[in-house]
Amino acid sequence: QKGDVWDGNNPAYCDETECDFDCGALTGSCIGGSSGTCECTDTDLPLINLMYPQEGYWHNSALLYFYYNVSDYGSGLQNCSLLIDGKVNKTTNSPAEDTPLSFDQTFINGSYTWAVECYDNSAARNKNTSETRNFGIDTTYPQISNPRISGITFSVNDYLCLNVTVSDTYSGVNNVLANIVIPDHPNE
């Protein structure tokens, strides 16, 4: 892209300040010295904002949606790719700018990383890669074993001790809750 040439009193005059002004969001430089023309170059990288999932997220379904938005002020966008564990997984050509975008992918249980990589439409094909986030897929239920209780029958005000072992292969155990149901006693 060429900027204009400012000529103050002939011969034509070109300086870096004038070129930067003429080129707007692009970087300008004089080609051919002070009597040359302004050449505009896109040096801005695409700006990528990861929206979802957040760092350390565990999902309980195999299908997961990844949301992001991206912008490039110099030349527009050529493509954006979803990176899973550092490798290109899916690519969207000519993605819309400044609007929520998504990729979807099905996984097996396990831990992964994700990021988004985008190229702009400039001659330099400026590339930027977002931050990398960790996530996991866990479609299995926690396992409960070794249940023990401190007695067989209890009165209303008695304390009881309930012990169980709880394990989860993928995401771990966050908390354990016990729901104690008092049976109906119509005579009491």
Tab-separated table of C-alpha atoms in Angstrom:
chain	number	residue	atom	x	y	z
A	1	GLN	CA	0.000	0.000	0.000
A	2	LYS	CA	1.425	3.398	-0.939
A	3	GLY	CA	0.975	6.581	1.050
A	4	ASP	CA	0.982	10.005	-0.567
A	5	VAL	CA	4.021	12.208	-1.136
A	6	TRP	CA	4.111	15.612	0.505
A	7	ASP	CA	5.900	18.136	-1.616
A	8	GLY	CA	6.595	21.408	0.063
A	9	ASN	CA	8.201	23.667	-2.541
A	10	ASN	CA	9.400	21.068	-5.068
A	11	PRO	CA	11.164	18.720	-5.155
A	12	ALA	CA	8.901	16.220	-3.395
A	13	TYR	CA	9.613	15.723	0.315
A	14	CYS	CA	9.185	12.533	2.334
A	15	ASP	CA	9.925	11.987	6.024
A	16	GLU	CA	9.121	9.219	8.529
A	17	THR	CA	6.680	11.399	10.504
A	18	GLU	CA	4.697	12.210	7.365
A	19	CYS	CA	4.694	8.552	6.303
A	20	ASP	CA	3.534	7.334	9.730
A	21	PHE	CA	0.737	9.921	9.628
A	22	ASP	CA	-0.291	8.953	6.093
A	23	CYS	CA	-0.199	5.235	6.868
A	24	GLY	CA	-2.511	5.425	9.900
A	25	ALA	CA	-2.406	2.103	11.797
A	26	LEU	CA	0.365	0.824	9.521
A	27	THR	CA	4.063	1.637	9.854
A	28	GLY	CA	5.330	4.090	7.223
A	29	SER	CA	8.805	4.529	5.796
A	30	CYS	CA	10.276	6.581	2.977
A	31	ILE	CA	11.299	4.640	-0.082
A	32	GLY	CA	13.821	6.480	-2.237
A	33	GLY	CA	14.966	9.040	0.350
A	34	SER	CA	13.477	12.467	0.964
A	35	SER	CA	12.261	12.743	-2.619
A	36	GLY	CA	10.663	9.278	-2.592
A	37	THR	CA	7.274	7.942	-1.634
A	38	CYS	CA	5.826	6.576	1.577
A	39	GLU	CA	5.579	2.800	1.786
A	40	CYS	CA	3.035	1.520	4.321
A	41	THR	CA	3.760	-1.773	6.063
A	42	ASP	CA	1.511	-3.736	8.439
A	43	THR	CA	3.627	-4.743	11.437
A	44	ASP	CA	0.748	-5.166	13.900
A	45	LEU	CA	0.079	-8.680	15.144
A	46	PRO	CA	-3.489	-9.964	15.431
A	47	LEU	CA	-4.830	-9.403	18.960
A	48	ILE	CA	-6.372	-12.573	20.400
A	49	ASN	CA	-8.536	-12.787	23.520
A	50	LEU	CA	-9.393	-16.248	24.871
A	51	MET	CA	-12.855	-16.238	26.437
A	52	TYR	CA	-13.741	-19.831	27.434
A	53	PRO	CA	-12.821	-22.257	28.883
A	54	GLN	CA	-10.819	-20.657	31.649
A	55	GLU	CA	-7.456	-21.931	32.903
A	56	GLY	CA	-7.711	-25.280	34.712
A	57	TYR	CA	-11.322	-25.983	33.643
A	58	TRP	CA	-12.638	-29.569	33.894
A	59	HIS	CA	-15.544	-30.507	31.600
A	60	ASN	CA	-17.863	-33.481	32.173
A	61	SER	CA	-18.782	-34.043	28.520
A	62	ALA	CA	-16.631	-35.172	25.579
A	63	LEU	CA	-17.758	-32.215	23.404
A	64	LEU	CA	-16.234	-28.853	24.330
A	65	TYR	CA	-16.626	-25.404	22.732
A	66	PHE	CA	-13.694	-22.942	22.713
A	67	TYR	CA	-14.594	-19.232	22.521
A	68	TYR	CA	-12.292	-16.365	21.539
A	69	ASN	CA	-12.287	-13.048	19.710
A	70	VAL	CA	-9.622	-11.497	17.527
A	71	SER	CA	-8.859	-8.216	15.769
A	72	ASP	CA	-6.210	-6.907	13.403
A	73	TYR	CA	-6.176	-3.163	12.770
A	74	GLY	CA	-3.761	-3.171	9.852
A	75	SER	CA	-4.943	-5.568	7.178
A	76	GLY	CA	-7.687	-7.889	8.395
A	77	LEU	CA	-7.426	-11.589	9.146
A	78	GLN	CA	-6.450	-14.484	6.908
A	79	ASN	CA	-7.198	-17.340	9.351
A	80	CYS	CA	-7.295	-18.510	12.957
A	81	SER	CA	-6.543	-22.026	14.197
A	82	LEU	CA	-7.344	-23.920	17.366
A	83	LEU	CA	-4.193	-25.448	18.818
A	84	ILE	CA	-4.618	-28.529	21.020
A	85	ASP	CA	-1.458	-29.578	22.821
A	86	GLY	CA	0.509	-27.240	20.532
A	87	LYS	CA	-0.760	-28.722	17.249
A	88	VAL	CA	-3.208	-27.205	14.746
A	89	ASN	CA	-6.564	-28.900	15.250
A	90	LYS	CA	-9.071	-26.789	13.256
A	91	THR	CA	-8.816	-23.624	11.141
A	92	THR	CA	-11.321	-20.895	10.254
A	93	ASN	CA	-10.543	-18.796	7.159
A	94	SER	CA	-11.379	-15.066	7.121
A	95	PRO	CA	-12.759	-14.969	10.684
A	96	ALA	CA	-14.917	-12.011	11.697
A	97	GLU	CA	-13.161	-9.410	13.840
A	98	ASP	CA	-14.185	-8.153	17.281
A	99	THR	CA	-16.971	-10.702	17.678
A	100	PRO	CA	-17.165	-13.933	19.714
A	101	LEU	CA	-15.979	-16.894	17.629
A	102	SER	CA	-15.799	-20.574	18.498
A	103	PHE	CA	-14.336	-23.938	17.672
A	104	ASP	CA	-15.826	-27.234	18.875
A	105	GLN	CA	-13.996	-30.491	19.410
A	106	THR	CA	-14.703	-33.925	20.890
A	107	PHE	CA	-12.155	-35.419	23.303
A	108	ILE	CA	-11.493	-38.557	25.283
A	109	ASN	CA	-10.887	-38.318	29.043
A	110	GLY	CA	-7.612	-36.638	29.933
A	111	SER	CA	-5.701	-33.372	30.338
A	112	TYR	CA	-4.993	-30.996	27.447
A	113	THR	CA	-3.813	-27.490	26.545
A	114	TRP	CA	-5.442	-25.059	24.123
A	115	ALA	CA	-4.516	-21.815	22.388
A	116	VAL	CA	-5.535	-19.893	19.260
A	117	GLU	CA	-3.114	-18.855	16.493
A	118	CYS	CA	-4.049	-16.211	13.891
A	119	TYR	CA	-2.457	-14.807	10.714
A	120	ASP	CA	-3.334	-11.438	9.211
A	121	ASN	CA	-3.774	-10.573	5.510
A	122	SER	CA	-0.616	-8.456	5.238
A	123	ALA	CA	2.230	-9.243	2.864
A	124	ALA	CA	4.280	-10.173	5.939
A	125	ARG	CA	1.574	-12.643	7.149
A	126	ASN	CA	1.945	-11.424	10.723
A	127	LYS	CA	1.209	-14.244	13.161
A	128	ASN	CA	0.252	-14.177	16.834
A	129	THR	CA	-0.514	-16.984	19.254
A	130	SER	CA	-2.651	-16.471	22.345
A	131	GLU	CA	-1.759	-17.565	25.845
A	132	THR	CA	-1.960	-21.321	26.436
A	133	ARG	CA	-4.564	-22.656	28.862
A	134	ASN	CA	-4.931	-26.053	30.526
A	135	PHE	CA	-8.231	-27.956	30.571
A	136	GLY	CA	-9.453	-31.476	31.150
A	137	ILE	CA	-12.212	-33.849	30.143
A	138	ASP	CA	-13.674	-36.192	32.752
A	139	THR	CA	-16.818	-38.085	31.774
A	140	THR	CA	-16.469	-40.702	34.523
A	141	TYR	CA	-18.137	-40.660	37.921
A	142	PRO	CA	-16.102	-40.759	41.137
A	143	GLN	CA	-15.736	-44.214	42.646
A	144	ILE	CA	-16.965	-44.834	46.218
A	145	SER	CA	-15.532	-47.784	48.128
A	146	ASN	CA	-14.956	-49.087	51.663
A	147	PRO	CA	-18.134	-47.670	53.220
A	148	ARG	CA	-18.201	-47.985	57.021
A	149	ILE	CA	-20.684	-46.667	59.559
A	150	SER	CA	-20.275	-46.550	63.345
A	151	GLY	CA	-23.439	-48.496	64.134
A	152	ILE	CA	-26.647	-50.059	62.898
A	153	THR	CA	-29.396	-48.142	64.680
A	154	PHE	CA	-29.359	-44.604	66.012
A	155	SER	CA	-31.627	-42.381	68.060
A	156	VAL	CA	-32.554	-38.905	66.888
A	157	ASN	CA	-29.777	-37.152	68.859
A	158	ASP	CA	-27.033	-39.760	68.337
A	159	TYR	CA	-23.868	-38.964	66.419
A	160	LEU	CA	-22.764	-41.303	63.713
A	161	CYS	CA	-19.472	-41.735	61.908
A	162	LEU	CA	-19.561	-42.483	58.203
A	163	ASN	CA	-16.306	-43.338	56.410
A	164	VAL	CA	-15.882	-43.897	52.672
A	165	THR	CA	-13.030	-43.842	50.213
A	166	VAL	CA	-13.715	-41.652	47.162
A	167	SER	CA	-11.462	-41.515	44.107
A	168	ASP	CA	-11.631	-40.021	40.632
A	169	THR	CA	-9.210	-41.026	37.896
A	170	TYR	CA	-9.082	-37.779	35.908
A	171	SER	CA	-10.127	-34.604	37.682
A	172	GLY	CA	-9.727	-35.670	41.303
A	173	VAL	CA	-12.212	-35.273	44.143
A	174	ASN	CA	-13.237	-31.736	45.035
A	175	ASN	CA	-15.587	-32.500	47.931
A	176	VAL	CA	-17.741	-35.288	49.350
A	177	LEU	CA	-21.252	-34.802	50.698
A	178	ALA	CA	-23.406	-37.293	52.602
A	179	ASN	CA	-27.183	-37.094	52.420
A	180	ILE	CA	-28.668	-38.653	55.572
A	181	VAL	CA	-32.355	-39.466	55.271
A	182	ILE	CA	-34.318	-39.940	58.488
A	183	PRO	CA	-36.931	-42.652	57.926
A	184	ASP	CA	-40.553	-41.880	58.693
A	185	HIS	CA	-41.636	-43.041	62.130
A	186	PRO	CA	-45.366	-42.492	62.324
A	187	ASN	CA	-45.526	-43.580	65.994
A	188	GLU	CA	-42.771	-41.285	67.279
